[in-house]
Amino acid sequence: MGIAVIVHIGGLIALSLSNIYVNDPEIQKIHQALMLLPILRLINLSMPIFFDTTLYTFVFIYGVLAIPVAVIIISQKHSLEQIGISMKNIGVYMVLSVPLSFILSFGEYLTIKAEYIIPDLSFENLLRLTIIMVFFVGLIEELIFRSILQTRLAQALSIGESLLITSLLFGLMHSGYGTCYEILYTSFVGFLLGIIFYKTKSLPFITVLHGFINVFLFGIIPHYMSSWTGL
């Protein structure tokens, strides 16, 4: 963890200093977007555990992270279209998000064998898990990786290059289980989310999809799999 903290602090300082010497405003905006990634990891690594369950820790991590995300969106003058604020086809997207999220989450479960972070599948616990995973984790991460970073990279590079870079960074930022398989799979999921965002320009769609992947991964699937194993 100590090495990780040093690496992320070094990356943050390097990106900050680079903006002093880079005169191209578009490159500066990309560097600012990239700065959100080490900030995310540093907040994650430094956040103490206040509760018996780690679920509430996500509120503190992503609640704090919402501040620099909002600062970048406002300072870089992102339009609503760039961010993906659209209710077009929202009904269809919400229906599609459930089966898609289950398929992707089951693949990730087979990859990392995640444990549940809620004690049971009561309505109250599922509602709490859904709210946190959709409106904190899903929303903030999709704003960072798709609305801000992918959009900025697509303006400087090709859409294919922006998708590859963003999805790889997405995978690296989700390397908490310490396996190459996890990085590869989450990079694949990030690539799919990037394509969906590029095609639909719908932040609500990918936010709910991302959130429900986590609901299945850290709630529903582990509980059912553990009960079947017990049988």
Coordinates of C-alpha atoms in Angstrom, one line a residue:
M1 CA 0.0 0.0 0.0
G2 CA 2.9 2.3 0.8
I3 CA 4.3 1.9 -2.7
A4 CA 0.9 2.4 -4.3
V5 CA 0.4 5.7 -2.4
I6 CA 3.9 6.9 -3.5
V7 CA 3.1 6.0 -7.1
H8 CA -0.3 7.8 -7.1
I9 CA 1.1 10.9 -5.4
G10 CA 4.0 10.9 -7.9
G11 CA 1.6 10.6 -10.8
L12 CA -0.6 13.4 -9.4
I13 CA 2.4 15.7 -9.0
A14 CA 3.7 14.9 -12.5
L15 CA 0.3 15.7 -14.1
S16 CA 0.0 18.9 -12.1
L17 CA 3.5 20.1 -13.1
S18 CA 3.0 19.1 -16.7
N19 CA 0.2 21.7 -17.0
I20 CA 2.7 24.4 -16.1
Y21 CA 4.9 23.6 -19.2
V22 CA 2.2 22.5 -21.7
N23 CA 0.7 25.4 -23.5
D24 CA -2.0 23.4 -25.5
P25 CA -5.3 23.9 -23.6
E26 CA -6.7 20.7 -24.9
I27 CA -3.7 18.7 -23.6
Q28 CA -4.1 20.5 -20.3
K29 CA -7.8 19.4 -20.1
I30 CA -6.7 15.8 -20.7
H31 CA -4.1 16.0 -18.0
Q32 CA -6.7 17.5 -15.6
A33 CA -9.0 14.5 -16.4
L34 CA -6.2 12.0 -15.8
M35 CA -5.6 13.7 -12.4
L36 CA -8.9 12.3 -11.2
L37 CA -7.6 8.7 -11.4
P38 CA -4.8 9.0 -8.7
I39 CA -7.1 11.2 -6.7
L40 CA -9.6 8.3 -6.7
R41 CA -7.1 5.8 -5.6
L42 CA -5.6 8.0 -2.9
I43 CA -9.0 8.8 -1.4
N44 CA -9.8 5.1 -1.6
L45 CA -6.5 4.0 0.1
S46 CA -6.7 6.7 2.8
M47 CA -10.3 6.4 3.8
P48 CA -10.7 4.8 7.3
I49 CA -13.4 2.2 7.9
F50 CA -16.2 3.7 10.1
F51 CA -18.6 0.8 10.0
D52 CA -18.7 -3.0 10.3
T53 CA -19.6 -3.2 6.6
T54 CA -17.6 -1.7 3.9
L55 CA -20.7 -0.5 2.0
Y56 CA -20.8 2.9 3.7
T57 CA -17.2 3.5 2.9
F58 CA -18.2 4.0 -0.7
V59 CA -20.4 7.0 0.3
F60 CA -17.4 8.8 1.8
I61 CA -15.0 7.9 -1.0
Y62 CA -17.3 8.9 -3.9
G63 CA -19.0 11.7 -2.0
V64 CA -15.5 13.4 -1.6
L65 CA -14.6 12.5 -5.2
A66 CA -17.7 14.3 -6.5
I67 CA -16.0 17.6 -5.6
P68 CA -13.0 17.5 -8.1
V69 CA -15.3 15.9 -10.7
A70 CA -17.7 18.8 -10.4
V71 CA -14.8 21.3 -10.5
I72 CA -13.4 19.8 -13.8
I73 CA -16.9 19.7 -15.4
I74 CA -17.6 23.3 -14.6
S75 CA -14.1 24.6 -15.4
Q76 CA -13.8 22.8 -18.7
K77 CA -17.3 23.9 -19.6
H78 CA -18.6 20.4 -20.6
S79 CA -21.9 20.6 -22.4
L80 CA -24.9 18.4 -21.3
E81 CA -24.5 16.4 -24.5
Q82 CA -20.8 15.7 -23.8
I83 CA -21.6 14.6 -20.3
G84 CA -24.4 12.4 -21.5
I85 CA -27.3 14.1 -19.7
S86 CA -30.2 12.8 -21.8
M87 CA -33.5 11.0 -21.2
K88 CA -33.8 9.8 -24.7
N89 CA -34.9 6.1 -24.9
I90 CA -34.5 6.0 -21.1
G91 CA -37.2 3.3 -20.6
V92 CA -35.6 0.9 -23.1
Y93 CA -32.2 1.5 -21.6
M94 CA -33.4 0.8 -18.0
V95 CA -34.9 -2.5 -19.1
L96 CA -31.8 -3.5 -21.0
S97 CA -29.5 -2.5 -18.1
V98 CA -30.8 -5.4 -15.8
P99 CA -30.0 -8.4 -18.0
L100 CA -26.8 -6.8 -19.3
S101 CA -25.5 -6.1 -15.8
F102 CA -26.3 -9.6 -14.6
I103 CA -24.3 -11.2 -17.5
L104 CA -21.3 -8.9 -17.0
S105 CA -21.4 -9.2 -13.2
F106 CA -21.6 -13.0 -13.4
G107 CA -18.5 -13.0 -15.6
E108 CA -16.7 -10.8 -13.1
Y109 CA -17.8 -13.0 -10.2
L110 CA -16.3 -16.0 -11.9
T111 CA -13.1 -14.0 -12.4
I112 CA -12.6 -12.7 -8.8
K113 CA -15.1 -14.6 -6.6
A114 CA -16.2 -11.4 -4.9
E115 CA -17.7 -11.6 -1.4
Y116 CA -21.0 -9.9 -0.5
I117 CA -20.9 -6.6 1.4
I118 CA -24.5 -6.8 2.7
P119 CA -25.4 -9.3 5.4
D120 CA -28.6 -10.5 3.7
L121 CA -30.9 -9.9 0.7
S122 CA -33.6 -8.1 2.6
F123 CA -35.4 -5.3 0.7
E124 CA -33.8 -2.7 3.0
N125 CA -30.2 -3.9 2.4
L126 CA -30.8 -4.3 -1.4
L127 CA -32.2 -0.8 -1.6
R128 CA -29.3 0.6 0.3
L129 CA -26.8 -1.3 -1.9
T130 CA -28.5 -0.1 -5.1
I131 CA -28.6 3.5 -4.1
I132 CA -24.9 3.6 -3.2
M133 CA -23.8 1.6 -6.2
V134 CA -25.8 3.6 -8.7
F135 CA -25.8 7.1 -7.4
F136 CA -22.3 7.2 -5.8
V137 CA -20.0 4.5 -7.4
G138 CA -21.7 4.2 -10.9
L139 CA -22.4 7.8 -11.4
I140 CA -19.0 9.2 -10.3
E141 CA -16.9 6.6 -12.1
E142 CA -18.9 7.0 -15.3
L143 CA -18.6 10.7 -15.1
I144 CA -14.8 10.3 -14.8
F145 CA -14.1 7.6 -17.3
R146 CA -16.7 8.2 -20.0
S147 CA -18.2 11.7 -19.7
I148 CA -14.8 13.4 -19.0
L149 CA -11.8 11.3 -19.9
Q150 CA -13.2 9.4 -22.9
T151 CA -14.8 12.5 -24.3
R152 CA -11.5 14.5 -24.0
L153 CA -9.4 11.7 -25.5
A154 CA -11.8 11.3 -28.4
Q155 CA -11.4 15.0 -29.3
A156 CA -7.6 14.6 -29.4
L157 CA -7.3 11.1 -30.8
S158 CA -9.6 8.7 -32.7
I159 CA -12.6 7.1 -31.0
G160 CA -10.9 3.7 -31.1
E161 CA -7.8 5.0 -29.3
S162 CA -9.8 6.8 -26.7
L163 CA -11.9 3.6 -26.0
L164 CA -8.7 1.5 -25.7
I165 CA -6.9 4.0 -23.4
T166 CA -10.0 4.6 -21.2
S167 CA -10.9 1.0 -20.8
L168 CA -7.3 0.0 -19.9
L169 CA -7.2 2.8 -17.3
F170 CA -10.6 1.6 -16.0
G171 CA -9.1 -1.9 -15.6
L172 CA -6.0 -0.7 -13.9
M173 CA -8.1 1.3 -11.4
H174 CA -10.0 -1.8 -10.5
S175 CA -7.0 -4.0 -9.7
G176 CA -7.9 -4.4 -6.0
Y177 CA -7.8 -8.2 -6.1
G178 CA -4.3 -8.1 -7.5
T179 CA -4.8 -10.5 -10.5
C180 CA -4.2 -9.9 -14.2
Y181 CA -7.5 -11.6 -14.9
E182 CA -9.3 -9.0 -13.0
I183 CA -7.6 -6.2 -14.9
L184 CA -8.3 -7.8 -18.2
Y185 CA -12.0 -8.5 -17.4
T186 CA -12.7 -5.0 -16.0
S187 CA -10.9 -3.5 -19.0
F188 CA -13.2 -5.5 -21.2
V189 CA -16.2 -4.3 -19.2
G190 CA -14.9 -0.7 -19.5
F191 CA -14.5 -1.1 -23.2
L192 CA -18.2 -2.2 -23.5
L193 CA -19.3 0.7 -21.4
G194 CA -17.3 3.0 -23.5
I195 CA -18.9 1.7 -26.7
I196 CA -22.4 2.0 -25.2
F197 CA -21.7 5.6 -24.1
Y198 CA -20.3 6.4 -27.6
K199 CA -23.4 5.0 -29.3
T200 CA -26.1 6.2 -27.0
K201 CA -24.6 9.3 -25.3
S202 CA -26.6 8.3 -22.3
L203 CA -25.0 8.8 -18.9
P204 CA -28.1 7.4 -17.1
F205 CA -27.9 4.2 -19.1
I206 CA -24.2 3.4 -18.3
T207 CA -24.6 4.7 -14.7
V208 CA -27.5 2.3 -14.0
L209 CA -25.7 -0.5 -15.9
H210 CA -22.5 0.0 -13.9
G211 CA -24.4 0.3 -10.6
F212 CA -26.3 -2.9 -11.1
I213 CA -23.2 -4.8 -12.1
N214 CA -22.0 -4.0 -8.6
V215 CA -25.3 -4.8 -7.0
F216 CA -25.2 -8.3 -8.6
L217 CA -21.5 -8.7 -8.0
F218 CA -21.4 -7.7 -4.3
G219 CA -24.9 -8.6 -3.2
I220 CA -27.1 -10.9 -5.1
I221 CA -24.7 -13.4 -6.8
P222 CA -22.4 -14.1 -3.8
H223 CA -25.4 -14.7 -1.5
Y224 CA -27.0 -17.2 -3.9
M225 CA -23.7 -18.8 -4.8
S226 CA -22.9 -19.3 -1.1
S227 CA -26.3 -20.8 -0.4
W228 CA -25.9 -23.2 -3.3
T229 CA -22.4 -24.2 -2.2
G230 CA -23.9 -24.9 1.3
L231 CA -26.4 -27.2 -0.3

